[in-house]
């Protein structure tokens, strides 16, 4: 009888991708995935360390798993991901029910680690070996899959923004060779994928192709059946001329870009070690929009970085007004162990952070609503992904990554169809299917 594996994923898309690959790797050990923890023989938490709240979730989830282990002593519990990397030994100390701790760079060793668990051993691996972990993992399963997929092309970060744990949890920047990525993309397309989102902590610092990320995007666009390409997350300083040009020239590259800026204050950007200014960011946005006028921008913001004054925060609001985002994520600064910003003077009061976050989010919500409203009456293409909540309705994404609902036959799932947008809500659009011409 096969054993069952339950994986719970926190954090960014790279964790989503890693969870898929871990599940496939453990498939070789006889595990089949389940979405019910109570029937699992192994539970893996794929964790995130980015903010304090994210990291705390792991310990509360482990607490909740206690009763399952009590009922089923053979149940194996593992912690993977960025908390595993950052706090591996502490997890083992704090939570004796944990059998396995595996850092993000060691997933290719999972099958061997799993084998050792059988004899009742506890296993911890938070090495950062030089080799490409994905090459040590099994090939992608051939099973039919949904029309969209993530594909990690780059890992790690050398930027060391002063607030961020990622360079410590994911290690140095590393790019996967282009031929391997092309092969994986072809496998995905054969399994039914029409849209691929290329992933990396700094995806535009990809150097595994002679033409960097732009070269890779152009090659991928040549794959028959791959109709849509996206990439995330980018750093403004790696937004080179070739990549900006690709946004204007490669029709498969979708008109949506997540380009975090974090703050609009040069003083704070300097303290964050971002190595760009508000002005240089705005200049990149302008060039991107010159290349692709309908580009929808998204961003990340941190409020209440140590030393942030009211005037600094006003600069952030001014930058947001200057850009006009279609979507954005914003966070209160969270002091993270081991990062330089944690040692800075001038930690901002929680109440001030909350107030600034509310003001920023109100402005961003206004911009998002305007961007949604601007779609009404327009014809777009939608890649239908699944049935909607209402009978007879399908849901999919526009090129601008907006959720679109439309009445359509289920046979259209996995296909791209023209739709006219009839109405807008803050987080979704309602469309009418158009006849194909
Ligand atoms: N590599 C990506 C994403 C990093 S994490 C990038 O550079 O954009 C995603 C977002 O979390 C960051 O963009 C930042 O806005 C936020 N973040 C990272 N560390 C944080 C911290 N210590 N406190 C609050 N937000 C943080
Ligand atoms: Fe973190 Fe900065 Fe690297 Fe993004 S670029 S992962 S925010 S250190
Ligand atoms: Fe979190 Fe690690 Fe991703 S800290 S955001 S899971 S890279």
Short mmCIF file of C-alpha atoms and ligand atoms in Angstrom, two decimals:
data_model
loop_
_atom_site.label_atom_id
_atom_site.label_comp_id
_atom_site.label_asym_id
_atom_site.label_seq_id
_atom_site.Cartn_x
_atom_site.Cartn_y
_atom_site.Cartn_z
CA UNK A 1 0.00 0.00 0.00
CA UNK A 2 1.29 3.43 -0.82
CA UNK A 3 2.02 5.94 1.90
CA UNK A 4 0.46 9.38 1.98
CA UNK A 5 2.22 12.73 2.00
CA UNK A 6 0.65 16.02 3.11
CA UNK A 7 2.56 19.23 2.37
CA UNK A 8 1.50 22.61 3.72
CA UNK A 9 3.09 25.52 1.91
CA UNK A 10 3.70 29.01 3.29
CA UNK A 11 5.48 32.03 1.78
CA UNK A 12 6.32 32.83 -1.79
CA UNK A 13 5.73 31.09 -5.13
CA UNK A 14 9.19 29.55 -4.95
CA UNK A 15 7.95 27.51 -2.03
CA UNK A 16 4.91 26.45 -4.06
CA UNK A 17 7.25 25.23 -6.79
CA UNK A 18 9.56 23.52 -4.29
CA UNK A 19 6.61 21.73 -2.66
CA UNK A 20 5.62 20.29 -6.02
CA UNK A 21 9.14 19.08 -6.65
CA UNK A 22 9.44 17.58 -3.15
CA UNK A 23 6.16 15.77 -3.64
CA UNK A 24 7.41 14.36 -6.95
CA UNK A 25 10.73 13.37 -5.36
CA UNK A 26 9.01 11.50 -2.53
CA UNK A 27 6.75 9.85 -5.09
CA UNK A 28 9.82 7.73 -5.86
CA UNK A 29 9.72 6.54 -2.22
CA UNK A 30 6.15 5.40 -2.64
CA UNK A 31 4.36 8.49 -1.34
CA UNK A 32 1.19 9.80 -2.94
CA UNK A 33 -0.08 13.29 -2.15
CA UNK A 34 -3.10 13.87 0.07
CA UNK A 35 -4.84 17.06 1.12
CA UNK A 36 -5.90 15.55 4.46
CA UNK A 37 -3.27 15.75 7.20
CA UNK A 38 -5.11 13.19 9.35
CA UNK A 39 -4.57 10.42 6.80
CA UNK A 40 -0.92 11.29 6.11
CA UNK A 41 2.09 9.13 6.90
CA UNK A 42 4.34 12.13 6.44
CA UNK A 43 3.59 15.82 6.96
CA UNK A 44 5.93 18.46 5.59
CA UNK A 45 5.61 22.14 6.46
CA UNK A 46 7.29 24.24 3.78
CA UNK A 47 7.90 27.42 5.71
CA UNK A 48 8.61 31.14 5.32
CA UNK A 49 10.87 33.30 7.49
CA UNK A 50 10.29 36.68 5.86
CA UNK A 51 8.36 38.35 8.70
CA UNK A 52 7.95 37.44 12.35
CA UNK A 53 4.33 36.37 11.93
CA UNK A 54 5.21 34.03 9.07
CA UNK A 55 7.86 32.29 11.17
CA UNK A 56 5.60 31.98 14.22
CA UNK A 57 2.98 30.12 12.20
CA UNK A 58 5.30 27.11 12.02
CA UNK A 59 5.39 26.62 15.76
CA UNK A 60 1.64 27.01 16.17
CA UNK A 61 1.03 24.58 13.31
CA UNK A 62 3.43 22.07 14.89
CA UNK A 63 1.50 22.43 18.14
CA UNK A 64 -1.71 21.55 16.29
CA UNK A 65 -0.08 18.44 14.81
CA UNK A 66 0.72 16.99 18.23
CA UNK A 67 -2.50 15.03 18.53
CA UNK A 68 -1.99 13.42 15.11
CA UNK A 69 1.40 12.14 16.17
CA UNK A 70 -0.09 10.88 19.43
CA UNK A 71 -2.69 8.90 17.48
CA UNK A 72 -0.21 7.64 14.90
CA UNK A 73 3.29 7.30 16.35
CA UNK A 74 4.71 6.29 12.94
CA UNK A 75 3.72 9.64 11.44
CA UNK A 76 6.80 11.54 10.29
CA UNK A 77 6.80 15.32 10.63
CA UNK A 78 9.23 17.45 8.67
CA UNK A 79 9.98 21.16 8.43
CA UNK A 80 11.33 22.48 5.13
CA UNK A 81 11.80 25.95 3.71
CA UNK A 82 13.25 29.15 5.06
CA UNK A 83 12.46 28.66 8.77
CA UNK A 84 14.14 25.25 8.54
CA UNK A 85 17.22 26.94 7.10
CA UNK A 86 17.26 29.76 9.64
CA UNK A 87 16.28 27.92 12.81
CA UNK A 88 16.82 24.23 12.08
CA UNK A 89 18.42 23.18 15.34
CA UNK A 90 16.13 25.35 17.41
CA UNK A 91 13.09 23.72 15.81
CA UNK A 92 14.39 20.29 16.79
CA UNK A 93 14.95 21.54 20.35
CA UNK A 94 11.66 23.36 20.71
CA UNK A 95 9.50 20.69 19.09
CA UNK A 96 10.60 17.11 19.79
CA UNK A 97 7.85 15.81 17.50
CA UNK A 98 9.82 17.04 14.48
CA UNK A 99 11.65 14.15 12.76
CA UNK A 100 13.13 15.96 9.80
CA UNK A 101 14.48 19.44 9.07
CA UNK A 102 15.51 20.19 5.51
CA UNK A 103 16.76 23.52 4.15
CA UNK A 104 15.72 24.75 0.67
CA UNK A 105 19.09 23.90 -0.87
CA UNK A 106 18.99 20.24 0.16
CA UNK A 107 15.68 19.00 -1.26
CA UNK A 108 17.43 16.68 -3.71
CA UNK A 109 18.64 14.69 -0.70
CA UNK A 110 15.10 14.12 0.59
CA UNK A 111 14.75 10.51 -0.62
CA UNK A 112 17.92 9.47 1.26
CA UNK A 113 16.84 11.44 4.30
CA UNK A 114 13.43 9.80 4.23
CA UNK A 115 15.06 6.38 4.13
CA UNK A 116 16.99 7.17 7.31
CA UNK A 117 13.80 8.23 9.09
CA UNK A 118 12.52 4.67 8.85
CA UNK A 119 14.94 3.50 11.53
CA UNK A 120 13.59 6.11 13.93
CA UNK A 121 16.48 8.55 13.41
CA UNK A 122 16.05 12.32 13.40
CA UNK A 123 17.53 14.00 10.34
CA UNK A 124 18.68 17.59 9.86
CA UNK A 125 20.19 18.94 6.64
CA UNK A 126 20.64 22.67 6.17
CA UNK A 127 23.75 22.53 3.97
CA UNK A 128 23.99 24.77 0.98
CA UNK A 129 25.74 22.53 -1.57
CA UNK A 130 26.94 24.12 -4.79
CA UNK A 131 25.15 21.67 -7.08
CA UNK A 132 21.82 22.44 -8.74
CA UNK A 133 19.29 20.81 -6.46
CA UNK A 134 16.72 20.51 -9.22
CA UNK A 135 19.04 18.31 -11.27
CA UNK A 136 19.21 15.89 -8.37
CA UNK A 137 15.42 15.69 -8.28
CA UNK A 138 13.28 13.39 -10.38
CA UNK A 139 11.97 14.67 -13.72
CA UNK A 140 8.53 16.26 -13.75
CA UNK A 141 5.60 13.87 -13.66
CA UNK A 142 3.93 13.28 -17.00
CA UNK A 143 0.45 13.48 -15.52
CA UNK A 144 -1.97 15.97 -17.07
CA UNK A 145 -1.96 19.25 -15.16
CA UNK A 146 -3.65 22.64 -15.04
CA UNK A 147 -2.91 25.30 -17.67
CA UNK A 148 -0.55 27.43 -15.54
CA UNK A 149 2.71 26.46 -13.89
CA UNK A 150 5.66 27.91 -11.99
CA UNK A 151 9.20 27.16 -13.08
CA UNK A 152 12.13 28.18 -10.89
CA UNK A 153 15.04 29.42 -12.99
CA UNK A 154 17.11 31.24 -10.41
CA UNK A 155 17.55 30.93 -6.68
CA UNK A 156 19.14 32.94 -3.93
CA UNK A 157 19.97 36.58 -3.56
CA UNK A 158 23.17 38.63 -3.40
CA UNK A 159 21.44 41.94 -2.80
CA UNK A 160 21.39 41.96 1.00
CA UNK A 161 18.67 44.53 1.53
CA UNK A 162 19.27 45.38 5.17
CA UNK A 163 15.83 44.16 6.35
CA UNK A 164 15.71 40.84 4.52
CA UNK A 165 16.46 37.24 5.54
CA UNK A 166 16.38 35.76 2.04
CA UNK A 167 20.13 36.01 1.31
CA UNK A 168 20.70 33.97 4.50
CA UNK A 169 17.94 31.41 4.01
CA UNK A 170 18.34 30.87 0.27
CA UNK A 171 22.03 31.52 -0.16
CA UNK A 172 23.91 33.09 -3.05
CA UNK A 173 22.42 33.77 -6.48
CA UNK A 174 22.48 30.70 -8.70
CA UNK A 175 21.00 30.28 -12.18
CA UNK A 176 19.84 27.02 -13.70
CA UNK A 177 21.24 26.23 -17.16
CA UNK A 178 18.93 27.33 -19.98
CA UNK A 179 18.81 23.91 -21.68
CA UNK A 180 17.43 22.28 -18.51
CA UNK A 181 14.81 25.01 -18.18
CA UNK A 182 13.81 24.60 -21.82
CA UNK A 183 13.46 20.85 -21.33
CA UNK A 184 11.31 21.32 -18.23
CA UNK A 185 9.16 23.91 -20.01
CA UNK A 186 8.57 21.48 -22.89
CA UNK A 187 7.55 18.77 -20.41
CA UNK A 188 5.09 21.17 -18.79
CA UNK A 189 3.60 22.16 -22.15
CA UNK A 190 3.19 18.48 -23.06
CA UNK A 191 1.30 18.01 -19.80
CA UNK A 192 -1.17 20.76 -20.79
CA UNK A 193 0.47 23.96 -19.51
CA UNK A 194 -0.16 27.10 -21.57
CA UNK A 195 1.32 29.73 -19.24
CA UNK A 196 4.61 29.56 -17.33
CA UNK A 197 5.73 31.95 -14.62
CA UNK A 198 9.50 31.94 -14.28
CA UNK A 199 10.54 32.24 -10.67
CA UNK A 200 13.56 33.51 -8.80
CA UNK A 201 14.23 35.47 -5.63
CA UNK A 202 15.84 37.86 -8.11
CA UNK A 203 14.63 36.37 -11.33
CA UNK A 204 16.04 39.14 -13.52
CA UNK A 205 19.51 38.43 -12.14
CA UNK A 206 19.26 35.22 -14.18
CA UNK A 207 22.53 34.46 -15.99
CA UNK A 208 22.08 30.86 -17.15
CA UNK A 209 21.57 31.93 -20.80
CA UNK A 210 23.99 33.91 -22.97
CA UNK A 211 21.25 36.50 -23.36
CA UNK A 212 20.28 36.44 -19.68
CA UNK A 213 16.58 36.48 -18.76
CA UNK A 214 15.58 38.27 -21.97
CA UNK A 215 17.31 35.55 -24.03
CA UNK A 216 15.60 32.82 -22.06
CA UNK A 217 12.20 34.48 -22.48
CA UNK A 218 12.71 34.72 -26.24
CA UNK A 219 13.68 31.03 -26.48
CA UNK A 220 10.72 29.98 -24.37
CA UNK A 221 8.40 32.05 -26.54
CA UNK A 222 9.47 29.82 -29.43
CA UNK A 223 8.02 26.69 -27.80
CA UNK A 224 4.88 25.64 -29.63
CA UNK A 225 1.87 25.67 -27.31
CA UNK A 226 3.46 27.94 -24.70
CA UNK A 227 1.33 31.05 -25.13
CA UNK A 228 2.05 33.08 -22.04
CA UNK A 229 5.21 33.86 -20.10
CA UNK A 230 5.59 35.82 -16.87
CA UNK A 231 8.45 36.22 -14.43
CA UNK A 232 8.74 37.22 -10.79
CA UNK A 233 10.29 38.74 -8.62
CA UNK A 234 12.50 41.39 -10.10
CA UNK A 235 14.93 43.87 -8.62
CA UNK A 236 14.94 47.30 -10.29
CA UNK A 237 18.73 47.26 -10.65
CA UNK A 238 18.64 44.12 -12.81
CA UNK A 239 16.06 45.52 -15.21
CA UNK A 240 18.43 45.71 -18.19
CA UNK A 241 17.87 47.13 -21.69
CA UNK A 242 17.36 43.72 -23.29
CA UNK A 243 14.65 42.77 -20.82
CA UNK A 244 12.87 46.10 -21.21
CA UNK A 245 13.00 45.66 -24.99
CA UNK A 246 11.57 42.13 -24.66
CA UNK A 247 8.46 43.61 -23.03
CA UNK A 248 7.82 45.51 -26.24
CA UNK A 249 8.83 42.79 -28.67
CA UNK A 250 7.79 39.39 -27.30
CA UNK A 251 4.01 39.01 -27.53
CA UNK A 252 4.08 35.95 -25.24
CA UNK A 253 5.54 38.06 -22.43
CA UNK A 254 2.44 39.24 -20.57
CA UNK A 255 1.89 42.94 -19.79
CA UNK A 256 2.19 42.61 -16.02
CA UNK A 257 5.30 43.19 -13.95
CA UNK A 258 5.94 42.92 -10.23
CA UNK A 259 8.74 45.40 -9.54
CA UNK A 260 9.18 46.04 -5.81
CA UNK A 261 10.54 49.41 -4.70
CA UNK A 262 9.95 49.16 -0.88
CA UNK A 263 10.07 52.94 -0.23
CA UNK A 264 9.89 56.27 -2.02
CA UNK A 265 12.39 57.99 0.26
CA UNK A 266 16.01 58.07 -0.92
CA UNK A 267 17.21 58.27 2.66
CA UNK A 268 15.34 55.11 3.58
CA UNK A 269 16.26 53.35 0.32
CA UNK A 270 19.90 53.99 1.20
CA UNK A 271 19.43 52.63 4.72
CA UNK A 272 17.70 49.60 3.18
CA UNK A 273 20.77 49.05 0.97
CA UNK A 274 18.53 49.02 -2.09
CA UNK A 275 21.19 50.71 -4.25
CA UNK A 276 18.61 52.62 -6.27
CA UNK A 277 16.76 55.90 -5.76
CA UNK A 278 13.12 56.81 -6.18
CA UNK A 279 14.09 58.69 -9.33
CA UNK A 280 16.02 55.82 -10.88
CA UNK A 281 13.06 53.51 -10.18
CA UNK A 282 10.66 55.96 -11.85
CA UNK A 283 12.99 56.17 -14.84
CA UNK A 284 12.86 52.37 -15.25
CA UNK A 285 9.06 52.43 -15.02
CA UNK A 286 8.97 55.10 -17.71
CA UNK A 287 11.18 53.06 -20.03
CA UNK A 288 9.11 49.92 -19.44
CA UNK A 289 5.95 51.79 -20.28
CA UNK A 290 7.53 53.25 -23.39
CA UNK A 291 8.26 49.67 -24.48
CA UNK A 292 4.84 48.32 -23.45
CA UNK A 293 2.31 51.11 -22.88
CA UNK A 294 -0.37 48.87 -21.34
CA UNK A 295 2.01 47.32 -18.78
CA UNK A 296 0.33 46.86 -15.40
CA UNK A 297 2.72 47.34 -12.51
CA UNK A 298 2.70 45.76 -9.12
CA UNK A 299 5.04 46.40 -6.21
CA UNK A 300 6.07 45.66 -2.64
CA UNK A 301 6.31 48.28 0.10
CA UNK A 302 7.59 48.31 3.64
CA UNK A 303 6.35 50.96 6.07
CA UNK A 304 8.00 51.81 9.37
CA UNK A 305 11.56 50.87 8.46
CA UNK A 306 13.82 52.03 11.34
CA UNK A 307 14.29 55.80 11.11
CA UNK A 308 11.34 56.35 8.73
CA UNK A 309 9.86 59.79 9.43
CA UNK A 310 6.51 61.23 8.37
CA UNK A 311 8.31 63.03 5.55
CA UNK A 312 9.90 59.76 4.35
CA UNK A 313 6.50 58.11 4.38
CA UNK A 314 5.04 61.02 2.38
CA UNK A 315 7.77 60.34 -0.22
CA UNK A 316 6.49 56.77 -0.50
CA UNK A 317 2.94 58.01 -1.08
CA UNK A 318 4.28 60.44 -3.70
CA UNK A 319 6.09 57.64 -5.53
CA UNK A 320 2.94 55.51 -5.50
CA UNK A 321 0.97 58.42 -6.97
CA UNK A 322 3.64 58.91 -9.64
CA UNK A 323 3.61 55.24 -10.71
CA UNK A 324 -0.05 54.26 -10.46
CA UNK A 325 0.00 50.57 -9.50
CA UNK A 326 -2.52 48.02 -10.70
CA UNK A 327 -1.82 45.88 -7.67
CA UNK A 328 0.57 45.90 -4.72
CA UNK A 329 1.64 44.24 -1.48
CA UNK A 330 2.52 46.30 1.56
CA UNK A 331 3.89 45.29 4.92
CA UNK A 332 4.85 46.70 8.29
CA UNK A 333 8.57 46.43 8.83
CA UNK A 334 9.36 43.32 10.87
CA UNK A 335 12.75 43.13 12.60
CA UNK A 336 14.41 39.86 11.58
CA UNK A 337 17.18 38.13 13.49
CA UNK A 338 20.58 38.39 11.83
CA UNK A 339 19.70 41.31 9.55
CA UNK A 340 21.55 44.65 9.82
CA UNK A 341 18.34 46.69 10.02
CA UNK A 342 17.45 45.02 13.30
CA UNK A 343 20.42 46.78 14.92
CA UNK A 344 19.42 50.22 13.63
CA UNK A 345 18.31 53.00 15.92
CA UNK A 346 14.90 54.57 15.52
CA UNK A 347 12.65 51.48 15.47
CA UNK A 348 9.20 52.83 14.64
CA UNK A 349 6.26 52.52 17.02
CA UNK A 350 3.72 49.80 16.14
CA UNK A 351 0.86 52.31 16.19
CA UNK A 352 2.69 54.57 13.73
CA UNK A 353 3.40 51.59 11.47
CA UNK A 354 -0.27 50.58 11.54
CA UNK A 355 -1.38 54.09 10.71
CA UNK A 356 1.04 54.39 7.78
CA UNK A 357 0.12 50.95 6.48
CA UNK A 358 -3.58 51.85 6.52
CA UNK A 359 -2.94 55.10 4.62
CA UNK A 360 -0.72 53.41 2.05
CA UNK A 361 -3.16 50.55 1.56
CA UNK A 362 -6.04 52.97 1.07
CA UNK A 363 -4.12 54.72 -1.71
CA UNK A 364 -3.09 51.41 -3.31
CA UNK A 365 -6.68 50.13 -3.12
CA UNK A 366 -7.86 53.28 -4.89
CA UNK A 367 -5.32 52.72 -7.65
CA UNK A 368 -6.22 49.06 -7.98
CA UNK A 369 -9.92 49.93 -8.24
CA UNK A 370 -9.12 52.48 -10.96
CA UNK A 371 -7.03 49.92 -12.88
CA UNK A 372 -9.87 47.39 -12.65
CA UNK A 373 -12.44 49.98 -13.73
CA UNK A 374 -10.27 50.97 -16.70
CA UNK A 375 -10.71 47.47 -18.12
CA UNK A 376 -14.48 47.82 -18.52
CA UNK A 377 -15.44 47.78 -22.21
CA UNK A 378 -12.05 46.43 -23.26
CA UNK A 379 -11.47 43.22 -25.15
CA UNK A 380 -8.92 40.98 -23.51
CA UNK A 381 -7.81 37.38 -23.79
CA UNK A 382 -8.45 35.06 -20.87
CA UNK A 383 -6.74 31.77 -20.08
CA UNK A 384 -9.53 29.80 -18.41
CA UNK A 385 -8.25 27.80 -15.46
CA UNK A 386 -11.26 26.25 -13.72
CA UNK A 387 -14.98 26.32 -13.03
CA UNK A 388 -16.26 29.42 -11.25
CA UNK A 389 -18.46 29.46 -8.18
CA UNK A 390 -21.61 30.05 -10.22
CA UNK A 391 -22.82 27.17 -12.41
CA UNK A 392 -21.90 27.64 -16.05
CA UNK A 393 -19.15 30.07 -15.18
CA UNK A 394 -15.41 29.74 -15.72
CA UNK A 395 -12.59 31.70 -14.08
CA UNK A 396 -9.30 32.62 -15.62
CA UNK A 397 -6.71 35.36 -15.87
CA UNK A 398 -6.29 38.20 -18.29
CA UNK A 399 -2.84 39.04 -19.63
CA UNK A 400 -2.72 41.65 -16.88
CA UNK A 401 -3.15 38.86 -14.31
CA UNK A 402 -6.61 40.06 -13.33
CA UNK A 403 -9.13 37.36 -12.40
CA UNK A 404 -11.94 37.23 -14.98
CA UNK A 405 -15.26 35.36 -14.68
CA UNK A 406 -17.35 34.58 -17.72
CA UNK A 407 -20.13 32.24 -18.72
CA UNK A 408 -18.44 29.63 -20.84
CA UNK A 409 -18.47 25.93 -21.57
CA UNK A 410 -16.21 23.80 -19.37
CA UNK A 411 -14.54 22.56 -22.55
CA UNK A 412 -12.80 25.95 -22.67
CA UNK A 413 -10.77 25.21 -19.53
CA UNK A 414 -7.11 25.30 -20.53
CA UNK A 415 -7.75 27.45 -23.57
CA UNK A 416 -7.30 31.15 -24.26
CA UNK A 417 -10.40 32.98 -25.43
CA UNK A 418 -11.37 36.57 -26.26
CA UNK A 419 -13.58 38.25 -23.67
CA UNK A 420 -15.14 41.68 -23.38
CA UNK A 421 -15.01 43.08 -19.84
CA UNK A 422 -18.50 44.09 -18.73
CA UNK A 423 -18.04 44.99 -15.07
CA UNK A 424 -15.28 45.48 -12.51
CA UNK A 425 -14.96 44.66 -8.81
CA UNK A 426 -11.81 45.36 -6.75
CA UNK A 427 -10.45 41.82 -7.13
CA UNK A 428 -12.16 40.43 -10.20
CA UNK A 429 -13.68 41.31 -13.54
CA UNK A 430 -16.82 40.04 -15.17
CA UNK A 431 -16.57 39.33 -18.87
CA UNK A 432 -18.59 38.17 -21.84
CA UNK A 433 -17.15 35.53 -24.09
CA UNK A 434 -16.67 36.78 -27.66
CA UNK A 435 -16.97 34.68 -30.76
CA UNK A 436 -13.60 33.58 -32.01
CA UNK A 437 -12.73 35.18 -35.32
N1 LIG B 1 13.08 38.92 -3.79
C1 LIG B 1 11.93 39.66 -3.78
C2 LIG B 1 10.98 39.39 -2.64
C3 LIG B 1 11.48 39.32 -1.27
S1 LIG B 1 10.35 39.01 -0.01
C4 LIG B 1 12.28 41.12 -3.94
O1 LIG B 1 13.37 41.55 -3.75
O2 LIG B 1 11.40 41.84 -4.27
C5 LIG B 1 8.88 39.81 -0.49
C6 LIG B 1 8.64 41.12 0.15
O3 LIG B 1 8.56 41.00 1.56
C7 LIG B 1 9.73 42.15 -0.07
O4 LIG B 1 9.67 42.74 -1.31
C8 LIG B 1 9.47 43.12 1.04
O5 LIG B 1 8.54 44.09 0.67
C9 LIG B 1 8.86 42.24 2.13
N2 LIG B 1 9.80 42.06 3.25
C10 LIG B 1 11.00 41.45 3.22
N3 LIG B 1 11.58 41.51 4.44
C11 LIG B 1 10.73 42.18 5.25
C12 LIG B 1 10.77 42.57 6.62
N4 LIG B 1 11.82 42.31 7.40
N5 LIG B 1 9.69 43.22 7.12
C13 LIG B 1 8.62 43.50 6.34
N6 LIG B 1 8.54 43.17 5.04
C14 LIG B 1 9.58 42.51 4.50
FE1 LIG B 2 15.42 40.32 0.02
FE2 LIG B 2 16.34 42.46 -1.19
FE3 LIG B 2 17.10 40.05 -2.00
FE4 LIG B 2 14.60 40.86 -2.42
S1 LIG B 2 16.47 41.79 -3.29
S2 LIG B 2 15.25 38.88 -1.65
S3 LIG B 2 14.19 42.10 -0.63
S4 LIG B 2 17.58 40.98 -0.05
FE1 LIG B 3 9.54 33.38 2.62
FE2 LIG B 3 11.72 32.12 1.98
FE3 LIG B 3 10.03 32.86 0.10
S1 LIG B 3 11.52 33.62 3.57
S2 LIG B 3 9.17 34.72 0.95
S3 LIG B 3 9.63 31.41 1.68
S4 LIG B 3 12.23 32.86 -0.03
#
